[in-house]
Short mmCIF file of C-alpha atoms and ligand atoms in Angstrom, two decimals:
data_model
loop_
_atom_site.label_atom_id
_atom_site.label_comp_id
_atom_site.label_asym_id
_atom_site.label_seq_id
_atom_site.Cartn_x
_atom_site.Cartn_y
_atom_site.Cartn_z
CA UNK A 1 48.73 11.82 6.90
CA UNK A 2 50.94 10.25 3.90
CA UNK A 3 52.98 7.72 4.84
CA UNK A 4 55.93 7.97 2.03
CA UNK A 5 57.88 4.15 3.58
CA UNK A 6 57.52 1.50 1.25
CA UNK A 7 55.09 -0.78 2.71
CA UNK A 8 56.73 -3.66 4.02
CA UNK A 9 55.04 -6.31 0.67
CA UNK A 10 57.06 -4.09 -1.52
CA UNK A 11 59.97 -3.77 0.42
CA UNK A 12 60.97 -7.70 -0.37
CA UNK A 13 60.47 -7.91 -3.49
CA UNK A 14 62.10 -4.23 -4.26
CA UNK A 15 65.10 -5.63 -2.09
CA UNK A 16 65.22 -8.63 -4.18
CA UNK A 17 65.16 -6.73 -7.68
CA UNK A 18 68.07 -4.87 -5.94
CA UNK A 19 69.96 -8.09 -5.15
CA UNK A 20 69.39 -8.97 -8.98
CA UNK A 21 70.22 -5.40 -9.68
CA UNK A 22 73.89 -5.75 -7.94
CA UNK A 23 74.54 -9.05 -8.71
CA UNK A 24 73.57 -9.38 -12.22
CA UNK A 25 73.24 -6.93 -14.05
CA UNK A 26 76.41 -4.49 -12.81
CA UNK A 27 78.87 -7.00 -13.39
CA UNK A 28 78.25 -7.21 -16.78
CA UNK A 29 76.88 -3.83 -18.03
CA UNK A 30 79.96 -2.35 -19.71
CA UNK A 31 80.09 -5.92 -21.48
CA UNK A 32 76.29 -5.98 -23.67
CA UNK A 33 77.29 -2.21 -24.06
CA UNK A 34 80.34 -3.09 -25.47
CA UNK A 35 78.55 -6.36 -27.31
CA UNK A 36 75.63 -4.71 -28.83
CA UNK A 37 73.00 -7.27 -30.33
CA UNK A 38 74.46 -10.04 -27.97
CA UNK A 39 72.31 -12.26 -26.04
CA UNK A 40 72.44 -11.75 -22.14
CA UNK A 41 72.98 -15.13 -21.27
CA UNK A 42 72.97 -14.13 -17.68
CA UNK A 43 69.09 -12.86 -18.07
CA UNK A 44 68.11 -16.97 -18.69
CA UNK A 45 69.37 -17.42 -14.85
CA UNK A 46 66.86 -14.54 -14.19
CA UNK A 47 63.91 -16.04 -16.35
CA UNK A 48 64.14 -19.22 -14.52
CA UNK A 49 63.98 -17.23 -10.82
CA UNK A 50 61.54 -16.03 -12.36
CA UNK A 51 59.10 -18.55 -13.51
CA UNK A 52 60.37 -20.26 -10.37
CA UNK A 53 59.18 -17.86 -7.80
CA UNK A 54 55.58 -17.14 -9.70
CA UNK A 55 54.82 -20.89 -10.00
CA UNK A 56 55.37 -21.06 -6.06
CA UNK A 57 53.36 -18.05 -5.83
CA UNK A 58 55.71 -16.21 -3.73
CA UNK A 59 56.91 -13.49 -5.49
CA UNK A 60 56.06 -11.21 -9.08
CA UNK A 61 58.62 -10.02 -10.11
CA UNK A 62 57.08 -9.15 -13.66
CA UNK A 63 54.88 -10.74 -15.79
CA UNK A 64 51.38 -9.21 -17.35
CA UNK A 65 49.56 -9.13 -13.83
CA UNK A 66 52.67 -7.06 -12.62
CA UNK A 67 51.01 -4.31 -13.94
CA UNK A 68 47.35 -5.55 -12.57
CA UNK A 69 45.73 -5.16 -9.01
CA UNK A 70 44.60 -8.06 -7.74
CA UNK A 71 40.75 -8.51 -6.78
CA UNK A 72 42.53 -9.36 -2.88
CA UNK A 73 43.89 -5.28 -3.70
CA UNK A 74 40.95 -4.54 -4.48
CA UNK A 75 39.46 -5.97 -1.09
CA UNK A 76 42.36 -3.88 1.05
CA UNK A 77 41.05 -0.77 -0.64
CA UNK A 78 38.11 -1.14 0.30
CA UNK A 79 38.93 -1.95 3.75
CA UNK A 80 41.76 -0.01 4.29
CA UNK A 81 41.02 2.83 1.78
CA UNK A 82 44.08 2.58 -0.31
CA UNK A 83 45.81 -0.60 -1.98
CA UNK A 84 49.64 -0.62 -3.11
CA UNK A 85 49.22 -3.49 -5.91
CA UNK A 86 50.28 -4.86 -9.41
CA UNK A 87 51.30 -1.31 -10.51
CA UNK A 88 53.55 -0.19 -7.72
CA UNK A 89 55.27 -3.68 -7.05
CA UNK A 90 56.39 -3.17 -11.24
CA UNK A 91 57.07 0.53 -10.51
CA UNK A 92 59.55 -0.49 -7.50
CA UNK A 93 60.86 -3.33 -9.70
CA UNK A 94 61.35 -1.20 -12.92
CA UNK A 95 63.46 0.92 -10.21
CA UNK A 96 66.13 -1.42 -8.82
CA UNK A 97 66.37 -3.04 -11.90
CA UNK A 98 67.03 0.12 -13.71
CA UNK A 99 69.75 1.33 -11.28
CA UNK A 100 71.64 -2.00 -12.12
CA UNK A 101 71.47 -1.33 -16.17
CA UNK A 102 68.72 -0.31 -18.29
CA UNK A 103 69.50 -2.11 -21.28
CA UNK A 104 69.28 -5.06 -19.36
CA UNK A 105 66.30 -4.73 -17.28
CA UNK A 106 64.32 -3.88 -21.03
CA UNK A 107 65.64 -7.41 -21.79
CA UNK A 108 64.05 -9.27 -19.21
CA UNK A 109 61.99 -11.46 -19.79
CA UNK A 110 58.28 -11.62 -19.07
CA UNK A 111 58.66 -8.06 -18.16
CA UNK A 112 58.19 -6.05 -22.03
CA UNK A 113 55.92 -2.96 -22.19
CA UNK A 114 53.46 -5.17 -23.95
CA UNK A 115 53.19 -6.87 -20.56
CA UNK A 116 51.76 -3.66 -19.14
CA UNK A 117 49.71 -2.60 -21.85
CA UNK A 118 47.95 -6.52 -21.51
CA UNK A 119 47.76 -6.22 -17.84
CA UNK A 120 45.62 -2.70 -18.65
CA UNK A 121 43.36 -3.54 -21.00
CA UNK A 122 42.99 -7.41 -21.22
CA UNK A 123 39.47 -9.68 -19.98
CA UNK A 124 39.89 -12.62 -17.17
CA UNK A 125 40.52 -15.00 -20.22
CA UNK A 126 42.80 -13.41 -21.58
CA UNK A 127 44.96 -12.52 -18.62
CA UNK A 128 44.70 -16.60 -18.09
CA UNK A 129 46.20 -16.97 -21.77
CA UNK A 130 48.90 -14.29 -21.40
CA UNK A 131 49.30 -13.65 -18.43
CA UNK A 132 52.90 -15.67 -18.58
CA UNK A 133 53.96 -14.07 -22.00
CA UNK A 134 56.90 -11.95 -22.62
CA UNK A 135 55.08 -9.36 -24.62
CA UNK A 136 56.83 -6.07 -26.67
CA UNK A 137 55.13 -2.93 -27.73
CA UNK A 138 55.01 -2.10 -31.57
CA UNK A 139 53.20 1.20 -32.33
CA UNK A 140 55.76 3.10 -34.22
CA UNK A 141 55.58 3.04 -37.72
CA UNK A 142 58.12 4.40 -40.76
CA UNK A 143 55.59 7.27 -41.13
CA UNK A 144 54.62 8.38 -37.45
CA UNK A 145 56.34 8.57 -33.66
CA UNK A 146 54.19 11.12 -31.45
CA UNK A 147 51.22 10.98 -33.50
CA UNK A 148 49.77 7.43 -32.42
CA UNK A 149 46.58 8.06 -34.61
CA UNK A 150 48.51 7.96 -37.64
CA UNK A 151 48.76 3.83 -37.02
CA UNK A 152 48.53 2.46 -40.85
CA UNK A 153 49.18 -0.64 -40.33
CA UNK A 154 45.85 -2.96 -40.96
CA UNK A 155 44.09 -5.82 -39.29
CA UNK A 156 41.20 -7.33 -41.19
CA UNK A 157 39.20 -10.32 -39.47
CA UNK A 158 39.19 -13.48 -41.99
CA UNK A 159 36.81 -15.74 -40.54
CA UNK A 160 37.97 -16.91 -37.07
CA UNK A 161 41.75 -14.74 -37.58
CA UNK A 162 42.93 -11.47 -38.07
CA UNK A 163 44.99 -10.80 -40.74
CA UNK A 164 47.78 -8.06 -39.85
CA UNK A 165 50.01 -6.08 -42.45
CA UNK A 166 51.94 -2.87 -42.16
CA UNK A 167 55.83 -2.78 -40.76
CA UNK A 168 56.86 -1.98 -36.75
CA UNK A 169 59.75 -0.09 -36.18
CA UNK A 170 62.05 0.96 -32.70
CA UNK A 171 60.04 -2.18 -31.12
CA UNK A 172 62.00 -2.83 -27.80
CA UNK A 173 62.80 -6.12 -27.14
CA UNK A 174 60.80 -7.07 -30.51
CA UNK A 175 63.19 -9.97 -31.61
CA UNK A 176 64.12 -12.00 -28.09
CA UNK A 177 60.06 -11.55 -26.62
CA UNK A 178 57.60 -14.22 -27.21
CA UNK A 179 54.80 -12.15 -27.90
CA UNK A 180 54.48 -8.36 -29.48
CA UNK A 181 51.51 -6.10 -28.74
CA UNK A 182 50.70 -4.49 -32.37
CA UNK A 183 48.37 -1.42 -33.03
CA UNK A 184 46.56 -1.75 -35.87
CA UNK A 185 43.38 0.19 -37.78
CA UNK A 186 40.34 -2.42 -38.32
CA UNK A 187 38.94 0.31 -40.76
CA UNK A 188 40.98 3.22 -41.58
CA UNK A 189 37.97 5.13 -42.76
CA UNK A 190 36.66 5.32 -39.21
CA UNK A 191 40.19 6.82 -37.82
CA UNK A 192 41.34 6.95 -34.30
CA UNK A 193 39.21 4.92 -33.57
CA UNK A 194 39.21 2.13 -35.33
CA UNK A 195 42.95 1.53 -33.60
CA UNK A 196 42.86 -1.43 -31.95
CA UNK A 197 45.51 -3.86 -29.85
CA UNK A 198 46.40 -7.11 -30.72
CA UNK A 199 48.77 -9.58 -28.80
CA UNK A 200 50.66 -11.50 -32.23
CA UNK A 201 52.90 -14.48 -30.64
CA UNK A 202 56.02 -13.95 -32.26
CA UNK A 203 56.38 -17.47 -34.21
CA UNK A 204 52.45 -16.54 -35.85
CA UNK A 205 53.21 -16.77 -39.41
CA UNK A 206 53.66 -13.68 -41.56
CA UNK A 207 55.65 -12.00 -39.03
CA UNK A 208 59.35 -11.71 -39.45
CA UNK A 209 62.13 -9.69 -37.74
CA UNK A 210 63.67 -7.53 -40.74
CA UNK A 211 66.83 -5.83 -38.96
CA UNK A 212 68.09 -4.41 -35.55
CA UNK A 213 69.02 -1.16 -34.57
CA UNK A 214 72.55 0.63 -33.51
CA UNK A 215 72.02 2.71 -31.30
CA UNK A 216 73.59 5.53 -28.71
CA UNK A 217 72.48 3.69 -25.34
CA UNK A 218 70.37 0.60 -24.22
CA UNK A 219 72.46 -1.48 -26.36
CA UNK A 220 71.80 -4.44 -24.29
CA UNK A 221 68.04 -4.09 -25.52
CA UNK A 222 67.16 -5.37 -28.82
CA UNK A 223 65.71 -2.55 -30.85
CA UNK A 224 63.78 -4.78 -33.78
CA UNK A 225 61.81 -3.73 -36.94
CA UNK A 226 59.47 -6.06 -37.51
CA UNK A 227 57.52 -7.01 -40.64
CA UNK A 228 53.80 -7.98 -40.90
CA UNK A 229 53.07 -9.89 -43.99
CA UNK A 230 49.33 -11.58 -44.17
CA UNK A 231 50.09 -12.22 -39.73
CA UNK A 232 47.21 -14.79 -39.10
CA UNK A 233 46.63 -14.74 -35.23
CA UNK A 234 43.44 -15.89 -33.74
CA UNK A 235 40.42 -13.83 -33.92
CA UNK A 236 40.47 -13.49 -29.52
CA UNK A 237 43.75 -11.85 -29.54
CA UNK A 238 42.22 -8.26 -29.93
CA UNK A 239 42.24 -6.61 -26.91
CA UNK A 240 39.72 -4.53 -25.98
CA UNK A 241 36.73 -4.28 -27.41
CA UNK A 242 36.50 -5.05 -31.38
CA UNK A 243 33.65 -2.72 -31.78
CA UNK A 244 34.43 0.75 -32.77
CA UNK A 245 32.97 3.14 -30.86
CA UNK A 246 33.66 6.95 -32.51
CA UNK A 247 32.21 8.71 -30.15
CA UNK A 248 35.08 7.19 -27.40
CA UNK A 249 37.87 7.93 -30.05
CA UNK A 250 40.80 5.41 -29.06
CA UNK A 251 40.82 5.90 -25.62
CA UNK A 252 41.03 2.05 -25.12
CA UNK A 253 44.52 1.58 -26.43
CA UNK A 254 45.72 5.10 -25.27
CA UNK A 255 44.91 3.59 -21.55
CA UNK A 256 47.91 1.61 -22.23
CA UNK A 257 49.97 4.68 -21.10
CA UNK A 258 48.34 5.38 -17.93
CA UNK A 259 50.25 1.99 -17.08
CA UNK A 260 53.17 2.04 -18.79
CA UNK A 261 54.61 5.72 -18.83
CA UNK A 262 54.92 5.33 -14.32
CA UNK A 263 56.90 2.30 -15.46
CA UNK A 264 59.06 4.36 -17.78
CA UNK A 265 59.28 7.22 -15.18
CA UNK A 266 60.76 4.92 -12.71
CA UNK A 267 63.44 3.38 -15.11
CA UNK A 268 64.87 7.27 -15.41
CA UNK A 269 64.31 7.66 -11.56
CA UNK A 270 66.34 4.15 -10.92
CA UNK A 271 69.03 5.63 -13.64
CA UNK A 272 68.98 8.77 -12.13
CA UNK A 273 69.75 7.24 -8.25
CA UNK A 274 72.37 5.57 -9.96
CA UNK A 275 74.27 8.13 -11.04
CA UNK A 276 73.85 10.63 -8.04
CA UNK A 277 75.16 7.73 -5.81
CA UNK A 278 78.41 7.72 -7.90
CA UNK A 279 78.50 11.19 -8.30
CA UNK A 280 78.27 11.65 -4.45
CA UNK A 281 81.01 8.62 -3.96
CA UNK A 282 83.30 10.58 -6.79
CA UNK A 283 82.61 14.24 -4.70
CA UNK A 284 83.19 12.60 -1.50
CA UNK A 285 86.65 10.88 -2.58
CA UNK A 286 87.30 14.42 -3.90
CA UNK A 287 86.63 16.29 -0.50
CA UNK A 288 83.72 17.60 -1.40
CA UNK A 289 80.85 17.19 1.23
CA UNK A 290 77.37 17.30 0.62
CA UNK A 291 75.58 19.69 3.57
CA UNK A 292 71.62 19.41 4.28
CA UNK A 293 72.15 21.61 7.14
CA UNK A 294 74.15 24.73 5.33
CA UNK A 295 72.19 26.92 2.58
CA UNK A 296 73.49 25.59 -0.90
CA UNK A 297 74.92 28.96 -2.08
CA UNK A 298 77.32 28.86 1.32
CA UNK A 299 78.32 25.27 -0.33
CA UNK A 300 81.22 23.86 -2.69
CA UNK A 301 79.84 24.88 -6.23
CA UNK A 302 79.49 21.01 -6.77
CA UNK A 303 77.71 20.25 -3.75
CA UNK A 304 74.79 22.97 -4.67
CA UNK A 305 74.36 21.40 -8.10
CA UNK A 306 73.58 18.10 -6.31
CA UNK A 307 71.39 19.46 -3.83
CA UNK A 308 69.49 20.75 -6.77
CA UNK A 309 69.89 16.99 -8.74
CA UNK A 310 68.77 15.49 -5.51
CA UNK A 311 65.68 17.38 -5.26
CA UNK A 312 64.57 16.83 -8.77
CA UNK A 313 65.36 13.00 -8.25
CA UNK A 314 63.24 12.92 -5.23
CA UNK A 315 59.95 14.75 -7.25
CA UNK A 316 60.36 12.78 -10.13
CA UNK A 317 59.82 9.45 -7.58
CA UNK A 318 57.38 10.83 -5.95
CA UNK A 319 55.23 11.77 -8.98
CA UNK A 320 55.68 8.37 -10.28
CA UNK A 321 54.62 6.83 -7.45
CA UNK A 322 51.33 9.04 -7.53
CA UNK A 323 50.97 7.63 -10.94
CA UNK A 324 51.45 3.98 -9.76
CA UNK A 325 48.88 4.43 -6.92
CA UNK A 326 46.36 6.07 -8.67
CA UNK A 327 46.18 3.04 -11.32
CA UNK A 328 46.42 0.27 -8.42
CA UNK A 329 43.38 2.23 -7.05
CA UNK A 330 41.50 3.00 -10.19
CA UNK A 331 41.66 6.66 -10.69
CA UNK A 332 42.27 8.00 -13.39
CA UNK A 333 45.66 8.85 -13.83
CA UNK A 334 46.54 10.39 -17.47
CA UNK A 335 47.47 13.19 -16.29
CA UNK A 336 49.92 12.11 -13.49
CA UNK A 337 51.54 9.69 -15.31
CA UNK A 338 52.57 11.99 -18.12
CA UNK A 339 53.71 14.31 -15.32
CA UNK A 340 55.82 11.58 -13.80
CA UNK A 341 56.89 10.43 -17.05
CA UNK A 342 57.71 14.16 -18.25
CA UNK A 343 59.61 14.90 -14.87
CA UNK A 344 61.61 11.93 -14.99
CA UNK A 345 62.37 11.76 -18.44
CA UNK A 346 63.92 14.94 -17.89
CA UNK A 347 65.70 14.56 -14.55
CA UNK A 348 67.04 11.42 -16.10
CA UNK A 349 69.03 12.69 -19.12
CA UNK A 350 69.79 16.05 -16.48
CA UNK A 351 71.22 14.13 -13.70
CA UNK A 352 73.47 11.74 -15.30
CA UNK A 353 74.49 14.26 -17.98
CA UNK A 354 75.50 16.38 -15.36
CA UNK A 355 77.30 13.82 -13.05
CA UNK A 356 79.15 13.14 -16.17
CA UNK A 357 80.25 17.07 -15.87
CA UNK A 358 80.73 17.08 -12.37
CA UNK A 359 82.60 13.85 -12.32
CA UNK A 360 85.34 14.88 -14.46
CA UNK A 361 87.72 12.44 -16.39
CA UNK A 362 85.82 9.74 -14.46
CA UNK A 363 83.10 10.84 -15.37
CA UNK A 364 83.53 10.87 -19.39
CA UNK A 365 85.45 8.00 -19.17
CA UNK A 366 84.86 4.22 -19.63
CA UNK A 367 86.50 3.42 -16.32
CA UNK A 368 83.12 4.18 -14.66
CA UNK A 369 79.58 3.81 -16.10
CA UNK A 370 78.33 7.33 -15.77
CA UNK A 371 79.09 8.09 -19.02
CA UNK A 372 76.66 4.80 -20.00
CA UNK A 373 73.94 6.12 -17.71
CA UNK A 374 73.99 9.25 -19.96
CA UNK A 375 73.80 8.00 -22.78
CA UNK A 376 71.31 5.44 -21.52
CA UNK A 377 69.03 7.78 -20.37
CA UNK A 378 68.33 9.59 -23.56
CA UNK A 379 65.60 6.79 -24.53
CA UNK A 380 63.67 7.30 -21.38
CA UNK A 381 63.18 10.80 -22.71
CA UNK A 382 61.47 9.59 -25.87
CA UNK A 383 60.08 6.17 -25.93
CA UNK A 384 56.13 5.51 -24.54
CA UNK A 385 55.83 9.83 -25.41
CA UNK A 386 58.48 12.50 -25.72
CA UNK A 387 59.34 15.18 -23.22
CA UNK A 388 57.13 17.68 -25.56
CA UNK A 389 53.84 15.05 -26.31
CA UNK A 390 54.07 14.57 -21.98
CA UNK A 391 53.60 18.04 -21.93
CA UNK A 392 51.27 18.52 -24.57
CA UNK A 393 48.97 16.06 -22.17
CA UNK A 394 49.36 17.83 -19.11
CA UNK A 395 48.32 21.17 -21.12
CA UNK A 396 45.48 19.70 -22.49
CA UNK A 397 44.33 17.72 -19.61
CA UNK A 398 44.84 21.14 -17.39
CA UNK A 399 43.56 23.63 -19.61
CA UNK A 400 40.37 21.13 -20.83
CA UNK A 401 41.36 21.39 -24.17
CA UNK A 402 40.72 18.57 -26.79
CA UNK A 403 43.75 17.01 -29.40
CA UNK A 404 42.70 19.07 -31.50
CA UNK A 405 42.33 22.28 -29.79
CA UNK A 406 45.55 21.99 -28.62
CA UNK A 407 48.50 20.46 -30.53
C1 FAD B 501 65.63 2.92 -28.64
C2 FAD B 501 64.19 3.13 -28.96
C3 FAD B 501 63.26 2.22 -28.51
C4 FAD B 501 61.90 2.37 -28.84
N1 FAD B 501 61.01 1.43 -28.43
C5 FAD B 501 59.74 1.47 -28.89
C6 FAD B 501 58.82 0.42 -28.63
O1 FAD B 501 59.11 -0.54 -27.92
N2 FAD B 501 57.58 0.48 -29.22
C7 FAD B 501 57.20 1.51 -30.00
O2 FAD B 501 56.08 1.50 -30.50
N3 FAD B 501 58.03 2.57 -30.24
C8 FAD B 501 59.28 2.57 -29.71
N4 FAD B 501 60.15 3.59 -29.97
C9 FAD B 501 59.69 4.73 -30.76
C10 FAD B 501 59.42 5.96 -29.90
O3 FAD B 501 58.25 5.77 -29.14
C11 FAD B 501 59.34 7.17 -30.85
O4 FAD B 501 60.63 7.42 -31.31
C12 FAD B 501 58.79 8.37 -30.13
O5 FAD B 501 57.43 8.21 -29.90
C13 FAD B 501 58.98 9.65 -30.94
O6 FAD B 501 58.58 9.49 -32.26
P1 FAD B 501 59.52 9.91 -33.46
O7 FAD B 501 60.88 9.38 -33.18
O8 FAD B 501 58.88 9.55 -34.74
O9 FAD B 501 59.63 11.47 -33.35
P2 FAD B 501 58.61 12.54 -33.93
O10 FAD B 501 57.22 12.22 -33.54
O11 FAD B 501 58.89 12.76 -35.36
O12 FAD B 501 59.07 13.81 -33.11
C14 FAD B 501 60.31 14.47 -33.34
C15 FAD B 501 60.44 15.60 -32.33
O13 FAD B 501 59.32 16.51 -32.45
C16 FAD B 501 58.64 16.63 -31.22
N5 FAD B 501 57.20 16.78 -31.47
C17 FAD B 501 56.42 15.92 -32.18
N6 FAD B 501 55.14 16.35 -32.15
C18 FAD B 501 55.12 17.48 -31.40
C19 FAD B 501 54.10 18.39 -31.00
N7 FAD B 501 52.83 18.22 -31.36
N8 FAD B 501 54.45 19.45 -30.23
C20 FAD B 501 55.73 19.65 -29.85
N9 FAD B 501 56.75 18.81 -30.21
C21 FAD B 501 56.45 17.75 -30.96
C22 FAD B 501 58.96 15.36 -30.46
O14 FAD B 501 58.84 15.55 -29.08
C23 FAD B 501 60.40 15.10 -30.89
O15 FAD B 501 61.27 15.84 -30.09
C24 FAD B 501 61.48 3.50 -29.61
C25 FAD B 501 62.42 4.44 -30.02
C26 FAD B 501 63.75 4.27 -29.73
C27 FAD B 501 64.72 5.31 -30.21
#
């Protein structure tokens, strides 16, 4: 039978991301949106809990591993035939923190995309190295978004380094993390899959920060582009496998999504909650109740719309757990985290956009922040895959069709 409580490991630390959810992060939210490019001082407080409670041992609440089952996980699984690890403690912490602010949960630290995409694809020794990083993703170029084969940027071992050029664009947190996760071709001539992974520490020379983005939501999130000129980083920093193996195309680095899009999924699911427990607050004051017992088309108007928002909420959180579970397990999980990522992505940018509607003047106005959340949950839509490249996935992955059979 599925059992759909949080098991009671999760349920801490998920309460405590809450806490830092409520506490932290609401208060000032209208302020970094307000103060775009402005350091969250407040996050420091959060990166000292945070270093704090991993030395002890007691708590993860991010961090490379957060996205990596433990070989103790992998020992329940076997006993117990299922494991809830690394992945779905960051999917229930990308969650909470995302119902507090988005913007600010992409800024803190330790807890970057690149931390994920290390945490998927890393060795033992490398996990040791940077496991305790704050790592950002940078695969978008000038000249590509959806098309991550089109990665121009080079790396070219020089004796005992790589050398990195090419330029980074839309990298999230790419100027405050300590580390940045770069795709790069080792030989452009053997395509796809000569794309490789490396983790550049953001003080390795050659790599500079040339501007920052304005954008329509996440403003507490840096948005950097970042320039590699000659980047010297040690020859071990590739992850992966620095062989190129064509017949496996670059299905090493693409396993980076499997962990990351869940995380994504859950940010527009923790957005989403947010919103629907305003709206419901806002319909409420307004004498409108919400019925589970009366047929929605017997309902206020209102009332049926949030049934509807509800329901979509509740699959998009379910198919990102899936997504989580399946990687803390080791199954394969392309396919459902796309779903998850698709659902959510959309249910996001629905949900709040609506509440907005529903909401009225409160809703549209700065007052409240459902107008933020809408605007906030745009990017949740696009980043890690689009709405339409999710969908291309689950197409291909359904129908058995290759790239390029289907695109
Ligand atoms: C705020 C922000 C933060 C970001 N953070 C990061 C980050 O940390 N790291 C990083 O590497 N990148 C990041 N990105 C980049 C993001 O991943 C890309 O914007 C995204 O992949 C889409 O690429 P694109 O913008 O070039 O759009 P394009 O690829 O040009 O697509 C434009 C439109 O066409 C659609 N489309 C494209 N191909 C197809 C197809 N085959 N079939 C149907 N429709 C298609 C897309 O869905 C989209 O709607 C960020 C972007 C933003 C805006």
């Amino acid at each position: 039978m599925i059992n759909l409580e949080l098991p009671k490991k999760l349920r801490t630390s998920a309460n405590q991301a809450h806490q830092v959810a409520q506490e932290i992060f609401r208060p000032i939210s209208r302020k970094y949106d307000l103060a775009e490019h402005a350091y969250p001082v407040e996050l420091d407080t959060m990166a000292a809990m945070i270093d704090g409670l991993s030395d002890s041992g007691t708590q993860q609440i991010g961090g490379a591993s957060g996205g990596r089952s433990s070989d103790s996980d992998s020992h329940a699984t076997e006993l117990l035939g299922n494991s809830n690890g690394g992945n779905m403690s960051a999917l229930m912490n990308a969650l909470e923190t995302s119902w507090g602010d988005v913007g600010l949960m992409l800024s803190i630290p330790y807890q970057g995309l690149g931390n994920a995409a290390i945490a998927a694809v890393s060795t033992d020794e490398q996990i040791e190295r940077f496991g305790k990083v704050w790592a950002s993703m940078a695969i978008t170029e000038p000249s590509f978004g959806s098309d991550s084969a089109a990665v121009s940027t080079t790396a070219v071992l020089d004796g005992d380094e790589w050398v990195l050029n090419g330029e980074k664009i839309f990298v999230t947190a790419g100027q405050r993390s300590t580390h940045v996760v770069v795709w790069a071709t080792v030989d452009k001539n053997l395509g796809r899959a000569a794309i490789k992974s490396f983790v550049v520490p953001r003080d390795a020379p050659g790599l500079s920060v040339a501007r920052l983005e304005h954008k329509l939501g996440i403003k507490a999130s840096d948005t950097a582009v970042l320039l590699l000129q000659d980047c010297r980083i040690p020859k071990d920093n590739i992850l992966g496998s620095p062989e190129v193996n064509v017949e496996k195309g670059f299905a090493g680095v693409m396993q980076t999504f499997d962990n990351t899009r869940p995380m994504v999924a859950a940010m527009a699911v923790g957005v989403a909650r947010a919103a629907l427990e305003e709206l419901r607050a806002i319909l409420t004051a307004a004498g409108i109740e919400v019925s589970y017992d009366t047929p929605a088309n017997n309902q206020h108007a209102a009332a049926a719309e949030f049934l509807r928002m509800e329901a979509d909420y509740e699959a998009a959180y379910l198919l990102a757990l899936r997504a989580a579970w399946m990687a803390d397990n080791k199954k394969p999980n392309s396919l459902e985290a796309s779903m998850a990522k698709a659902k959510a992505g959309r249910t996001g940018t629905d949900v709040t956009l609506k509440a907005v509607e529903l909401a009225g003047p409160e809703g549209y106005s700065q007052r409240e922040l459902l107008e933020k959340w809408g605007r906030d949950s745009k990017i949740l839509d696009i980043f890690e895959g689009t709405q339409q490249i999710q969908q291309l996935i689950v197409a291909r992955r359904i129908l058995g069709k290759t790239s390029a059979e289907l695109k």
